[in-house]
Tab-separated table of N, CA and C and ligand atoms in Angstrom:
chain	number	residue	atom	x	y	z
A	1	MET	N	-44.317	169.057	-20.496
A	1	MET	CA	-45.496	168.699	-19.727
A	1	MET	C	-45.294	167.357	-19.031
A	2	GLU	N	-45.640	167.290	-17.764
A	2	GLU	CA	-45.434	166.056	-17.021
A	2	GLU	C	-46.488	165.018	-17.374
A	3	LYS	N	-46.015	163.807	-17.630
A	3	LYS	CA	-46.948	162.697	-17.823
A	3	LYS	C	-47.334	162.189	-16.440
A	4	THR	N	-48.613	162.080	-16.179
A	4	THR	CA	-49.014	161.694	-14.831
A	4	THR	C	-49.785	160.379	-14.802
A	5	ASN	N	-49.966	159.752	-15.945
A	5	ASN	CA	-50.695	158.486	-15.952
A	5	ASN	C	-49.883	157.385	-16.621
A	6	CYS	N	-50.064	156.163	-16.112
A	6	CYS	CA	-49.388	155.005	-16.672
A	6	CYS	C	-49.921	154.735	-18.074
A	7	LYS	N	-49.024	154.512	-19.016
A	7	LYS	CA	-49.490	154.294	-20.387
A	7	LYS	C	-50.005	152.870	-20.592
A	8	TYR	N	-49.828	152.009	-19.591
A	8	TYR	CA	-50.307	150.635	-19.693
A	8	TYR	C	-51.671	150.453	-19.045
A	9	CYS	N	-51.873	151.025	-17.855
A	9	CYS	CA	-53.132	150.803	-17.154
A	9	CYS	C	-53.924	152.087	-16.942
A	10	GLY	N	-53.313	153.225	-17.207
A	10	GLY	CA	-54.032	154.488	-17.071
A	10	GLY	C	-54.085	155.037	-15.665
A	11	SER	N	-53.503	154.299	-14.709
A	11	SER	CA	-53.516	154.775	-13.326
A	11	SER	C	-52.645	156.011	-13.161
A	12	GLU	N	-52.992	156.794	-12.177
A	12	GLU	CA	-52.196	157.957	-11.866
A	12	GLU	C	-50.847	157.500	-11.310
A	13	LEU	N	-49.768	158.091	-11.771
A	13	LEU	CA	-48.451	157.703	-11.288
A	13	LEU	C	-48.195	158.308	-9.911
A	14	SER	N	-47.403	157.601	-9.111
A	14	SER	CA	-47.042	158.088	-7.784
A	14	SER	C	-45.634	158.658	-7.816
A	15	LYS	N	-45.452	159.711	-7.060
A	15	LYS	CA	-44.139	160.328	-6.956
A	15	LYS	C	-43.331	159.540	-5.936
A	16	VAL	N	-42.289	158.859	-6.399
A	16	VAL	CA	-41.525	157.976	-5.528
A	16	VAL	C	-40.112	158.543	-5.314
A	17	GLN	N	-39.775	158.733	-4.072
A	17	GLN	CA	-38.480	159.287	-3.717
A	17	GLN	C	-37.367	158.278	-3.971
A	18	MET	N	-36.316	158.710	-4.610
A	18	MET	CA	-35.167	157.843	-4.862
A	18	MET	C	-34.146	158.032	-3.736
A	19	PRO	N	-33.403	156.959	-3.430
A	19	PRO	CA	-32.357	157.109	-2.407
A	19	PRO	C	-31.386	158.218	-2.789
A	20	PHE	N	-30.857	158.860	-1.791
A	20	PHE	CA	-29.972	160.000	-2.017
A	20	PHE	C	-28.808	159.648	-2.934
A	21	ASP	N	-28.293	158.423	-2.788
A	21	ASP	CA	-27.107	158.026	-3.549
A	21	ASP	C	-27.461	157.125	-4.744
A	22	SER	N	-28.718	157.158	-5.170
A	22	SER	CA	-29.120	156.272	-6.260
A	22	SER	C	-28.481	156.685	-7.584
A	23	ASP	N	-28.433	155.715	-8.492
A	23	ASP	CA	-27.852	155.972	-9.801
A	23	ASP	C	-28.731	156.863	-10.664
A	24	TRP	N	-29.973	157.043	-10.242
A	24	TRP	CA	-30.893	157.823	-11.070
A	24	TRP	C	-30.493	159.291	-11.120
A	25	GLY	N	-29.885	159.751	-10.044
A	25	GLY	CA	-29.433	161.135	-10.034
A	25	GLY	C	-30.555	162.151	-9.965
A	26	VAL	N	-31.756	161.689	-9.639
A	26	VAL	CA	-32.886	162.606	-9.504
A	26	VAL	C	-33.559	162.386	-8.160
A	27	GLU	N	-34.311	163.377	-7.746
A	27	GLU	CA	-34.954	163.331	-6.436
A	27	GLU	C	-36.078	162.297	-6.390
A	28	TYR	N	-36.804	162.185	-7.501
A	28	TYR	CA	-37.925	161.242	-7.527
A	28	TYR	C	-38.225	160.801	-8.946
A	29	LEU	N	-38.946	159.687	-9.059
A	29	LEU	CA	-39.472	159.203	-10.335
A	29	LEU	C	-40.979	159.075	-10.195
A	30	MET	N	-41.682	159.212	-11.301
A	30	MET	CA	-43.118	158.982	-11.306
A	30	MET	C	-43.344	157.511	-11.654
A	31	VAL	N	-43.946	156.741	-10.727
A	31	VAL	CA	-44.027	155.290	-10.868
A	31	VAL	C	-45.473	154.817	-10.786
A	32	CYS	N	-45.813	153.815	-11.600
A	32	CYS	CA	-47.130	153.181	-11.509
A	32	CYS	C	-47.068	152.127	-10.416
A	33	LEU	N	-47.759	152.348	-9.299
A	33	LEU	CA	-47.741	151.402	-8.177
A	33	LEU	C	-49.002	150.544	-8.154
A	34	ASN	N	-49.723	150.530	-9.243
A	34	ASN	CA	-50.943	149.725	-9.334
A	34	ASN	C	-50.574	148.245	-9.482
A	35	ASP	N	-50.972	147.428	-8.489
A	35	ASP	CA	-50.645	146.002	-8.534
A	35	ASP	C	-51.429	145.261	-9.616
A	36	ASP	N	-52.475	145.872	-10.131
A	36	ASP	CA	-53.252	145.254	-11.201
A	36	ASP	C	-52.787	145.698	-12.582
A	37	CYS	N	-51.763	146.537	-12.614
A	37	CYS	CA	-51.236	147.011	-13.894
A	37	CYS	C	-50.725	145.816	-14.713
A	38	GLY	N	-51.180	145.688	-15.946
A	38	GLY	CA	-50.807	144.547	-16.774
A	38	GLY	C	-49.311	144.458	-17.027
A	39	TYR	N	-48.681	145.597	-17.200
A	39	TYR	CA	-47.244	145.642	-17.437
A	39	TYR	C	-46.481	145.019	-16.267
A	40	TYR	N	-46.902	145.398	-15.062
A	40	TYR	CA	-46.281	144.892	-13.845
A	40	TYR	C	-46.644	143.433	-13.597
A	41	SER	N	-47.924	143.083	-13.724
A	41	SER	CA	-48.334	141.715	-13.406
A	41	SER	C	-47.766	140.710	-14.410
A	42	ARG	N	-47.659	141.108	-15.676
A	42	ARG	CA	-47.032	140.227	-16.668
A	42	ARG	C	-45.532	140.104	-16.451
A	43	GLY	N	-44.954	141.101	-15.801
A	43	GLY	CA	-43.514	141.139	-15.606
A	43	GLY	C	-42.970	139.976	-14.801
A	44	TRP	N	-43.768	139.513	-13.830
A	44	TRP	CA	-43.316	138.383	-13.001
A	44	TRP	C	-43.057	137.161	-13.876
A	45	ASP	N	-44.034	136.847	-14.740
A	45	ASP	CA	-43.891	135.688	-15.628
A	45	ASP	C	-42.763	135.901	-16.630
A	46	TRP	N	-42.684	137.107	-17.152
A	46	TRP	CA	-41.679	137.398	-18.163
A	46	TRP	C	-40.264	137.213	-17.605
A	47	MET	N	-40.060	137.741	-16.399
A	47	MET	CA	-38.738	137.630	-15.781
A	47	MET	C	-38.422	136.178	-15.425
A	48	MET	N	-39.437	135.437	-14.947
A	48	MET	CA	-39.213	134.034	-14.603
A	48	MET	C	-38.898	133.231	-15.862
A	49	ASN	N	-39.641	133.472	-16.925
A	49	ASN	CA	-39.437	132.726	-18.172
A	49	ASN	C	-38.111	133.067	-18.838
A	50	ASN	N	-37.726	134.308	-18.755
A	50	ASN	CA	-36.532	134.738	-19.477
A	50	ASN	C	-35.258	134.705	-18.644
A	51	TYR	N	-35.390	134.975	-17.344
A	51	TYR	CA	-34.187	135.074	-16.514
A	51	TYR	C	-34.208	134.158	-15.298
A	52	LYS	N	-35.314	133.408	-15.126
A	52	LYS	CA	-35.448	132.507	-13.986
A	52	LYS	C	-35.253	133.242	-12.656
A	53	VAL	N	-35.771	134.430	-12.583
A	53	VAL	CA	-35.723	135.172	-11.326
A	53	VAL	C	-37.132	135.622	-10.957
A	54	LYS	N	-37.363	135.674	-9.630
A	54	LYS	CA	-38.665	136.092	-9.148
A	54	LYS	C	-38.626	137.600	-8.918
A	55	SER	N	-38.886	138.320	-9.982
A	55	SER	CA	-38.932	139.770	-9.878
A	55	SER	C	-39.804	140.302	-11.007
A	56	SER	N	-40.063	141.569	-10.952
A	56	SER	CA	-40.850	142.197	-12.002
A	56	SER	C	-40.362	143.634	-12.157
A	57	TYR	N	-41.177	144.444	-12.771
A	57	TYR	CA	-40.808	145.849	-12.969
A	57	TYR	C	-42.087	146.653	-13.083
A	58	ARG	N	-41.972	147.899	-12.721
A	58	ARG	CA	-43.116	148.806	-12.816
A	58	ARG	C	-42.786	149.904	-13.820
A	59	TYR	N	-43.825	150.381	-14.470
A	59	TYR	CA	-43.637	151.482	-15.419
A	59	TYR	C	-43.250	152.740	-14.655
A	60	PHE	N	-42.224	153.424	-15.121
A	60	PHE	CA	-41.875	154.698	-14.494
A	60	PHE	C	-41.573	155.736	-15.563
A	61	CYS	N	-41.706	156.976	-15.151
A	61	CYS	CA	-41.353	158.100	-16.015
A	61	CYS	C	-40.467	159.047	-15.222
A	62	ASN	N	-39.316	159.355	-15.790
A	62	ASN	CA	-38.426	160.342	-15.200
A	62	ASN	C	-38.767	161.687	-15.813
A	63	THR	N	-39.481	162.503	-15.045
A	63	THR	CA	-39.968	163.765	-15.600
A	63	THR	C	-38.860	164.811	-15.738
A	64	PHE	N	-37.682	164.520	-15.191
A	64	PHE	CA	-36.560	165.448	-15.330
A	64	PHE	C	-35.908	165.309	-16.700
A	65	THR	N	-35.863	164.063	-17.181
A	65	THR	CA	-35.199	163.812	-18.459
A	65	THR	C	-36.183	163.361	-19.537
A	66	ASP	N	-37.462	163.204	-19.153
A	66	ASP	CA	-38.496	162.733	-20.061
A	66	ASP	C	-38.215	161.315	-20.548
A	67	TYR	N	-37.548	160.522	-19.699
A	67	TYR	CA	-37.258	159.141	-20.032
A	67	TYR	C	-38.266	158.243	-19.339
A	68	GLU	N	-38.753	157.221	-20.038
A	68	GLU	CA	-39.661	156.278	-19.399
A	68	GLU	C	-39.174	154.865	-19.639
A	69	GLY	N	-39.504	153.951	-18.690
A	69	GLY	CA	-39.040	152.584	-18.845
A	69	GLY	C	-39.441	151.738	-17.665
A	70	PRO	N	-38.820	150.543	-17.532
A	70	PRO	CA	-39.148	149.639	-16.441
A	70	PRO	C	-38.290	149.892	-15.202
A	71	LEU	N	-38.933	149.936	-14.052
A	71	LEU	CA	-38.235	150.071	-12.774
A	71	LEU	C	-38.281	148.711	-12.086
A	72	PRO	N	-37.129	148.027	-11.952
A	72	PRO	CA	-37.129	146.669	-11.388
A	72	PRO	C	-37.612	146.638	-9.945
A	73	VAL	N	-38.440	145.647	-9.629
A	73	VAL	CA	-38.879	145.422	-8.253
A	73	VAL	C	-38.754	143.933	-7.938
A	74	ALA	N	-38.422	143.631	-6.683
A	74	ALA	CA	-38.289	142.240	-6.252
A	74	ALA	C	-39.483	141.801	-5.425
A	75	ARG	N	-40.203	142.764	-4.868
A	75	ARG	CA	-41.376	142.468	-4.041
A	75	ARG	C	-42.492	143.450	-4.384
A	76	PRO	N	-43.745	143.020	-4.199
A	76	PRO	CA	-44.860	143.941	-4.488
A	76	PRO	C	-44.790	145.225	-3.662
A	77	SER	N	-44.163	145.151	-2.501
A	77	SER	CA	-44.125	146.322	-1.613
A	77	SER	C	-43.006	147.293	-1.952
A	78	ASP	N	-42.113	146.889	-2.868
A	78	ASP	CA	-40.985	147.760	-3.192
A	78	ASP	C	-41.460	149.146	-3.638
A	79	TYR	N	-40.825	150.162	-3.099
A	79	TYR	CA	-41.041	151.579	-3.411
A	79	TYR	C	-42.315	152.160	-2.810
A	80	LYS	N	-43.179	151.296	-2.272
A	80	LYS	CA	-44.448	151.831	-1.769
A	80	LYS	C	-44.288	152.668	-0.507
A	81	ASN	N	-43.168	152.453	0.202
A	81	ASN	CA	-42.927	153.254	1.394
A	81	ASN	C	-42.170	154.543	1.082
A	82	GLU	N	-41.821	154.721	-0.180
A	82	GLU	CA	-41.052	155.914	-0.562
A	82	GLU	C	-41.905	156.950	-1.272
A	83	VAL	N	-43.209	156.748	-1.259
A	83	VAL	CA	-44.078	157.681	-1.985
A	83	VAL	C	-44.111	159.035	-1.292
A	84	ILE	N	-43.919	160.081	-2.065
A	84	ILE	CA	-43.997	161.447	-1.568
A	84	ILE	C	-45.424	161.943	-1.760
A	85	VAL	N	-46.024	162.403	-0.697
A	85	VAL	CA	-47.409	162.888	-0.839
A	85	VAL	C	-47.475	164.399	-0.638
B	101	ZN	ZN1	-49.683	150.874	-14.764
């Protein structure tokens, strides 16, 4: 069964197209693109505190392999133009 909601903020996940040659090896990932998501908003501070880099990550679920985890982003707009509707 496909998980369609973010386990951190409850928002509906967006189907985000992966680049053809990406390491993911899948056509798309289900990603939480909610900018108010606590997981994502806390990520900026976490990455700065731990790695001194200005980046964050969004919750994603790979429905092909049932794997879930953090998808690194460098800008709030990352992946938002790749949403499949
Ligand atoms: Zn979320």
